[in-house]
Amino acid sequence: MKPNLEDQAASAEGPWEECFELAVQLALRAGQIIRKALSEEKQVSTKTSAADLVTETDHLVEDLIISEMQKRFPSHRFIAEEASAAGAKCVLTPSPTWIIDPIDGTCNFVHRFPTVAVSIGFAVNQELEFGVIYHCTEERLYTGRRGRGAFCNGQRLRVSAETGGPRARGGPRATSG
């Protein structure tokens, strides 16, 4: 089921609605780039260790997200994985701040394993207001807003009614509906 932007935006009513809508739009755009790049040859570099990888697609997606956000919200701050790895300060202040992982699962991406996502969070006064995660290959858009719940492709996620603790029941499960 493809994500429905209108359903996601409808759940965004509040002071940061425009930010939420932009995050959803950019996550979907970034997902298209990542899906296409999954099948292509990649230039891979390492960051802090041999297991900490980065590709040109990580940089491309991060640059796209940040540049579009800066156009709309020039006073906002950014904490982005690739910029931080390159030495940019990673400080969460009270200012509106975007927290971005352009390809969550870069190692999977490098090896063409399709479990990858775009992750975008938004914090104000050092508290998360919302998060948007787009699982690119499954086309699942997960969103959550403080005090408003979590959704997958517009359907509310709920904790199951299972009791007995995680070990007794195989762990917590979320259900839609």
Short mmCIF file of C-alpha atoms in Angstrom, two decimals:
data_model
loop_
_atom_site.label_atom_id
_atom_site.label_comp_id
_atom_site.label_asym_id
_atom_site.label_seq_id
_atom_site.Cartn_x
_atom_site.Cartn_y
_atom_site.Cartn_z
CA MET A 1 0.00 0.00 0.00
CA LYS A 2 1.49 3.33 -1.06
CA PRO A 3 1.72 6.10 1.54
CA ASN A 4 -1.10 8.63 1.31
CA LEU A 5 0.33 12.10 1.89
CA GLU A 6 -3.14 13.57 2.48
CA ASP A 7 -3.90 11.07 5.26
CA GLN A 8 -0.55 11.81 6.90
CA ALA A 9 -1.02 15.59 6.64
CA ALA A 10 -4.52 15.34 8.11
CA SER A 11 -3.04 13.89 11.29
CA ALA A 12 -0.57 16.77 11.53
CA GLU A 13 -2.84 19.56 12.74
CA GLY A 14 -0.90 21.76 15.12
CA PRO A 15 1.78 24.43 15.29
CA TRP A 16 4.35 22.44 13.34
CA GLU A 17 2.04 21.18 10.58
CA GLU A 18 4.00 22.84 7.76
CA CYS A 19 7.21 21.26 9.06
CA PHE A 20 5.54 17.86 9.33
CA GLU A 21 4.17 18.06 5.78
CA LEU A 22 7.58 19.02 4.41
CA ALA A 23 9.25 16.13 6.26
CA VAL A 24 6.76 13.69 4.74
CA GLN A 25 7.25 15.10 1.22
CA LEU A 26 11.04 14.99 1.51
CA ALA A 27 11.09 11.48 2.97
CA LEU A 28 9.04 10.26 -0.01
CA ARG A 29 11.30 12.07 -2.52
CA ALA A 30 14.42 10.72 -0.83
CA GLY A 31 12.91 7.23 -0.88
CA GLN A 32 12.59 7.38 -4.68
CA ILE A 33 16.28 8.28 -4.99
CA ILE A 34 17.31 5.48 -2.63
CA ARG A 35 15.13 2.85 -4.37
CA LYS A 36 16.70 3.74 -7.72
CA ALA A 37 20.22 3.74 -6.28
CA LEU A 38 19.80 0.33 -4.61
CA SER A 39 20.41 -1.44 -7.92
CA GLU A 40 23.27 0.82 -9.06
CA GLU A 41 27.00 0.57 -8.41
CA LYS A 42 28.08 2.61 -5.38
CA GLN A 43 31.15 4.47 -4.26
CA VAL A 44 31.59 3.46 -0.65
CA SER A 45 33.74 5.16 1.98
CA THR A 46 34.23 4.50 5.67
CA LYS A 47 33.70 6.97 8.50
CA THR A 48 34.81 5.89 11.98
CA SER A 49 35.44 2.19 11.25
CA ALA A 50 35.29 -0.41 8.48
CA ALA A 51 31.69 -1.14 9.45
CA ASP A 52 30.62 2.54 9.45
CA LEU A 53 29.90 3.15 5.77
CA VAL A 54 28.80 6.13 3.72
CA THR A 55 27.90 6.41 0.04
CA GLU A 56 27.42 9.22 -2.44
CA THR A 57 23.67 8.57 -2.10
CA ASP A 58 23.85 9.30 1.66
CA HIS A 59 25.34 12.69 0.84
CA LEU A 60 22.93 13.37 -2.05
CA VAL A 61 19.84 12.58 0.04
CA GLU A 62 21.08 14.52 3.08
CA ASP A 63 21.91 17.55 0.92
CA LEU A 64 18.47 17.41 -0.74
CA ILE A 65 16.63 17.25 2.58
CA ILE A 66 18.64 20.00 4.25
CA SER A 67 18.61 22.38 1.27
CA GLU A 68 14.82 22.12 0.87
CA MET A 69 14.27 22.59 4.60
CA GLN A 70 16.60 25.60 4.72
CA LYS A 71 14.66 27.26 1.89
CA ARG A 72 11.42 27.04 3.87
CA PHE A 73 12.82 27.43 7.39
CA PRO A 74 16.10 29.37 7.24
CA SER A 75 16.29 29.87 11.03
CA HIS A 76 16.04 26.14 11.86
CA ARG A 77 19.04 24.09 12.95
CA PHE A 78 20.16 20.67 11.73
CA ILE A 79 21.73 17.56 13.17
CA ALA A 80 22.49 15.30 10.22
CA GLU A 81 24.38 12.04 10.26
CA GLU A 82 26.79 12.66 7.41
CA ALA A 83 27.48 16.30 8.34
CA SER A 84 28.12 15.21 11.94
CA ALA A 85 30.46 12.46 10.75
CA ALA A 86 32.33 15.10 8.75
CA GLY A 87 32.88 17.16 11.89
CA ALA A 88 29.80 19.41 12.14
CA LYS A 89 28.81 20.08 15.75
CA CYS A 90 25.97 17.90 16.98
CA VAL A 91 24.17 20.08 19.53
CA LEU A 92 20.48 19.94 20.38
CA THR A 93 19.42 23.44 21.42
CA PRO A 94 15.96 24.85 22.22
CA SER A 95 15.73 26.12 18.61
CA PRO A 96 13.64 24.14 16.10
CA THR A 97 16.03 21.38 15.03
CA TRP A 98 15.81 18.74 12.33
CA ILE A 99 17.50 15.39 13.05
CA ILE A 100 18.25 13.52 9.84
CA ASP A 101 19.57 10.09 8.91
CA PRO A 102 19.42 10.12 5.10
CA ILE A 103 19.85 6.37 4.70
CA ASP A 104 19.08 4.51 7.90
CA GLY A 105 20.69 1.18 7.11
CA THR A 106 23.61 2.22 4.90
CA CYS A 107 25.32 -1.16 5.33
CA ASN A 108 22.16 -2.87 4.02
CA PHE A 109 22.01 -0.32 1.19
CA VAL A 110 25.63 -0.98 0.18
CA HIS A 111 24.96 -4.72 0.00
CA ARG A 112 21.65 -4.19 -1.85
CA PHE A 113 19.66 -5.59 1.06
CA PRO A 114 16.34 -3.73 0.85
CA THR A 115 15.85 -2.93 4.53
CA VAL A 116 16.62 0.80 4.39
CA ALA A 117 14.73 3.90 5.45
CA VAL A 118 14.87 7.67 5.51
CA SER A 119 14.57 8.97 9.08
CA ILE A 120 13.64 12.56 9.92
CA GLY A 121 12.93 13.89 13.40
CA PHE A 122 11.97 17.39 14.51
CA ALA A 123 12.63 18.80 17.98
CA VAL A 124 11.72 22.10 19.64
CA ASN A 125 12.89 23.07 23.12
CA GLN A 126 14.94 19.86 23.12
CA GLU A 127 11.79 17.71 22.85
CA LEU A 128 10.79 15.68 19.82
CA GLU A 129 7.63 17.01 18.19
CA PHE A 130 7.39 14.40 15.45
CA GLY A 131 9.24 11.75 13.51
CA VAL A 132 8.91 10.48 9.95
CA ILE A 133 10.43 7.19 8.81
CA TYR A 134 9.98 6.00 5.25
CA HIS A 135 10.85 2.36 4.53
CA CYS A 136 11.82 2.87 0.89
CA THR A 137 11.41 -0.58 -0.62
CA GLU A 138 8.23 -1.54 1.21
CA GLU A 139 6.80 1.95 0.68
CA ARG A 140 5.76 2.18 4.31
CA LEU A 141 5.55 5.66 5.79
CA TYR A 142 5.68 5.66 9.58
CA THR A 143 4.85 8.90 11.36
CA GLY A 144 4.45 9.85 14.98
CA ARG A 145 3.58 13.13 16.65
CA ARG A 146 3.91 13.95 20.30
CA GLY A 147 0.49 13.43 21.88
CA ARG A 148 -1.15 12.29 18.63
CA GLY A 149 -0.02 8.69 18.20
CA ALA A 150 1.78 6.79 15.50
CA PHE A 151 0.68 5.81 12.01
CA CYS A 152 1.77 3.56 9.15
CA ASN A 153 0.55 4.73 5.74
CA GLY A 154 -2.19 6.70 7.45
CA GLN A 155 -3.45 3.87 9.66
CA ARG A 156 -3.13 4.34 13.40
CA LEU A 157 -0.75 1.94 15.13
CA ARG A 158 -1.80 0.53 18.47
CA VAL A 159 -0.12 -1.63 21.06
CA SER A 160 -1.63 -5.11 21.14
CA ALA A 161 -3.72 -6.34 24.06
CA GLU A 162 -1.21 -9.12 24.81
CA THR A 163 -0.33 -9.50 28.48
CA GLY A 164 2.31 -11.43 30.34
CA GLY A 165 5.34 -9.39 29.39
CA PRO A 166 7.68 -9.44 26.42
CA ARG A 167 9.37 -12.75 27.24
CA ALA A 168 6.11 -14.64 27.73
CA ARG A 169 4.56 -13.41 24.48
CA GLY A 170 7.56 -13.03 22.17
CA GLY A 171 7.93 -9.28 22.62
CA PRO A 172 5.71 -6.24 22.17
CA ARG A 173 3.78 -5.98 18.96
CA ALA A 174 2.18 -3.01 17.29
CA THR A 175 -1.01 -3.46 15.30
CA SER A 176 -2.79 -1.19 12.90
CA GLY A 177 -6.44 -0.39 13.03
#
